Each structure stands twice: as C-alpha cells, then as structure tokens.
C-alpha cells in the first residue's frame, strides 16, 4: 500500500481494465439499491423497534459466531497446516463442505444433528433438557457452521505461507510446541487470522438460509436482519430495501474501521 | 432432438388415439375458456413448445400431476414449473420473468401482478384451501382445537404474517379468540410443516393440502374457525406469455373436471 497515486499510474492496462470491470460488477447492484431507496420513508423504517432489535441480534450473533470460529477454527487450521495424519486431504475437503452446501440444506443437517429429535440433540434434550432450535444459541450455531470454513481456509493458507523455521528455532531454544504456537506462530499469522475473522464475521452477518431453517424466525430471539429483510420483501419491498441499507451501512462501518486498525500491518 | 424427429414423422392431422384424446380434453374444457381465438377448428390446433408455470408452493403435487397429463395429451409440449412463495413469484413476474401462467395462493398476491398490468384478462379462482392443525403422528398432545395450542410447553410454529398462510392463521386465531405465541414465524407453509415433520415443533397451522401431502408424517386436526379463513387460489394467463396458446390450454385443463378432481384429491376445496 505504498503510494497509491504512483501505483495507479504504473498499473498495466491488462490488469487495470479487468480490475475496474470487476469493481463495477460488484458495486453496480449496491448502487442500484441506493438509487431505488425510498429516502422519504426511511426515517419511519429506522425508528421501528423491530429493526433495532434485529440489528442488535445480528451483531451479537455474528460476533459470537466469529469468536466461536476463532476458538475452534484456528487450532483446526494449525492441525491441517502443521501436522501430518492419514486422510488430511479428505479432512480439509470436509471442512470446506459448508461452503458448497446450500445454506438451507445446512440448516436441515443441523436440525438432524442438534434438533430435539436429532442424532446428538435428543441426548442433549434427555440428559440436560437443552433444546437448541428456535433459540439465539441456534442462530449462533447456524452462523458458525456456515462462517467457520472461511476462517479455517484463510488461516491455513497463512500458516502454510509462514516460515516454519521460526517455530523450529523456538523449539531448539526449549519452547514446547504449544508455547511456540502461542508466542511465535500466532503473532506471525495475526494478519491472516484477522482477515479470516473479518470474512467469517461478514458471512455470519449476512447468513439467512441455515439460520431460518435451524433457528426459525421470532422477533427479538432469532430474527436477524437478513430474516427481517427477507420477510419484509414479501409484502413491502421498500421496507426491505431500507433494512438492507441499514445492514450494509453498519457492516461497511465495522469492516472499514477494523481494516484501518488491524490490517494495515500486513 | 428425438422429440422433434418424432413430431415431423407423424402426419399433422392423422386421427390417432392421442389426437382424439386431445380433442376430447379440449371439448371438456371448452366450457371454461370460450375466448379461444382459434375459433371452431381449435381442437385440431397443434400445441408445441414449453409452458412455464409459476405456481404457489402448495400446488406442487397437484400441478406436477396435471403437467404430466398435459404433456401426454399434447406430445411435443413440455410444462416446466417454478414453485415458490406466491409473493416471491409475483415479484419475479412483475420484474420481467418469462412465465406463461401464474397460479397464486391468494388474490392479494395476484393483485400485485394485475395492478402492474401483467395479466392477460381477469384471473379466475380455480381452487380454495382451508387451514388445518398439523400435529405429530398419533397426536400425542391431544390437540383438538386452536385453544389447545396454547398449552404450556407445546412448541407451535406459524407462518409469518407477511405470507398468505400466516395471515389466514392470524384471522382464524382472532376468530377463535386465542392468543398464541409460537416459537417461530416461518417464511412459508412448507417450512412450517417441515418443523413438525422433523419433530422439532409439536404443531403447526398449515393448509389442509400440506397435511395431505405429508402423508403419515403428520396428523391433521380440523377446526371450525378454518371456515373463516378460506384462501382463494386465482390463476391467470400472463400478458407477455411466450407460449400463450399452450398456456391457455393448460389453464383450461386446471379448470376442467379432470383438473378439479386432481385438486380435490390433493385436499383442495372446489371454488
């Protein structure tokens, strides 16, 4: 990121043209959304308590899902990048499966596993009286299921690019493998972890299919912004556009803020 | 490829059994569509190409069966369906989706298309649907009326009030004077039903046709207030229909005696 003005002048045309086309393709639908936004009724939409309830729940659940993804996803990425075990290629493919699975199918799969009658869920219900569907926990789990692969892939890629000799040096100085991971590897891959976390957070924030299938839709408990937007779309497209705009504005504010603080180091 | 080869091989006006069947079918349905612009020779008109039908999710079973019958009666035609929430379908039609026929689960969603000038002629009501309570097989919680759904610990799902089944359920609950808080407002009737099929919810208020379609995976409970929230299903030919002739014939089949039999067999009520 040194000297953006000088960089633009030297960008070769075969790179510049597709880049601009790509940017335009990504931005045009967003611009169309802005053009069609019913600005006059926007204040009414934004003062509704249901909107703020949904937004608060969205931020809470997406952040929880990201934290959960970090806690189990970073160790999983380390396992995939730094150890050798039979079937590692298969495990890596399985980790990316939620990316391929249509989210609604993911939601059904979660029900079959953690539902009241699910493979694991029936024991949770029988032994602890815990049922996950239709709860905020269910939203967090659905979002984690869909978002974590982004984090794992991103962190694993960074780990593979990082020089393992630093860890080996730490080991020769007497550090245990866990200490080396904590004191050497983690600071080394921090930008990759941050990038993965941002990806996972953004994916979780926009999650719709798995959430509505696994956790249902109840205002204040499981109705996140994407669900509110979808249901508003059924009979009030103007409200749906206004709601999407709120979600976009908040996510852009958060992502831009984080980028400046965390990721300029890379 | 094979289809077009077969079509050219068969002489156009040979009175084969199939052609006779077509004629009989069109004669049967002629009472429903008097505006056939092909005039008296309409029965001999050869239909071809694809008919694209946008239909409410609750019509899936019956319309799929009618589509197969249409293809058999009119060799060389294909009926492709897009089943979904009526509002979503209406939005795609007004947005310019290339469809021939629209069959909606409520007059309100059809109205968004007619208001936008999207239909050719006035829509016709071809079926009605009533609500029923879907419970777990064997009805373990002994649900016999709407008020039983408020029992503590019972997990009930409703459709969101933005979709037809949700507003109908709300009307019925109001008529019964029942104040029910469900665990979830589902985005359409099939996902509400699926929550009971998967045993995640103990009951759902859905359409009778959905209870029928689910077979023995759920048990249906009729309740008197369902008469207060009957849903009309309108069907219409779309103005920009790419295949208007075949589309008209399909609508005629839906509205024919044969079509009605299929629909009532699926749990619909005759209009």
PDB file of C-alpha atoms in Angstrom, chain B residues 19 26 51 82 121 146 157-158 173 194 197 210 217 223 241 247 254 266:
ATOM      1  CA  UNK B  19     -55.342 -36.657 -31.197  1.00  0.00           C
ATOM      2  CA  UNK B  26     -60.347 -29.637 -25.224  1.00  0.00           C
ATOM      3  CA  UNK B  51     -45.266 -23.783 -20.998  1.00  0.00           C
ATOM      4  CA  UNK B  82     -41.427 -22.792 -10.718  1.00  0.00           C
ATOM      5  CA  UNK B 121     -57.613 -10.963 -18.889  1.00  0.00           C
ATOM      6  CA  UNK B 146     -56.958 -23.970  18.326  1.00  0.00           C
ATOM      7  CA  UNK B 157     -44.916 -22.763  14.581  1.00  0.00           C
ATOM      8  CA  UNK B 158     -46.971 -20.421  12.416  1.00  0.00           C
ATOM      9  CA  UNK B 173     -56.839 -17.366  15.746  1.00  0.00           C
ATOM     10  CA  UNK B 194     -41.283 -29.387   7.938  1.00  0.00           C
ATOM     11  CA  UNK B 197     -42.279 -33.486  10.090  1.00  0.00           C
ATOM     12  CA  UNK B 210     -49.942 -29.707   3.030  1.00  0.00           C
ATOM     13  CA  UNK B 217     -45.607 -37.992   8.882  1.00  0.00           C
ATOM     14  CA  UNK B 223     -61.031 -26.800  13.477  1.00  0.00           C
ATOM     15  CA  UNK B 241     -46.575 -15.157 -22.189  1.00  0.00           C
ATOM     16  CA  UNK B 247     -50.720 -21.707 -21.694  1.00  0.00           C
ATOM     17  CA  UNK B 254     -56.630 -26.954 -14.489  1.00  0.00           C
ATOM     18  CA  UNK B 266     -54.946 -33.202  -3.010  1.00  0.00           C
TER      19      UNK B 266
END
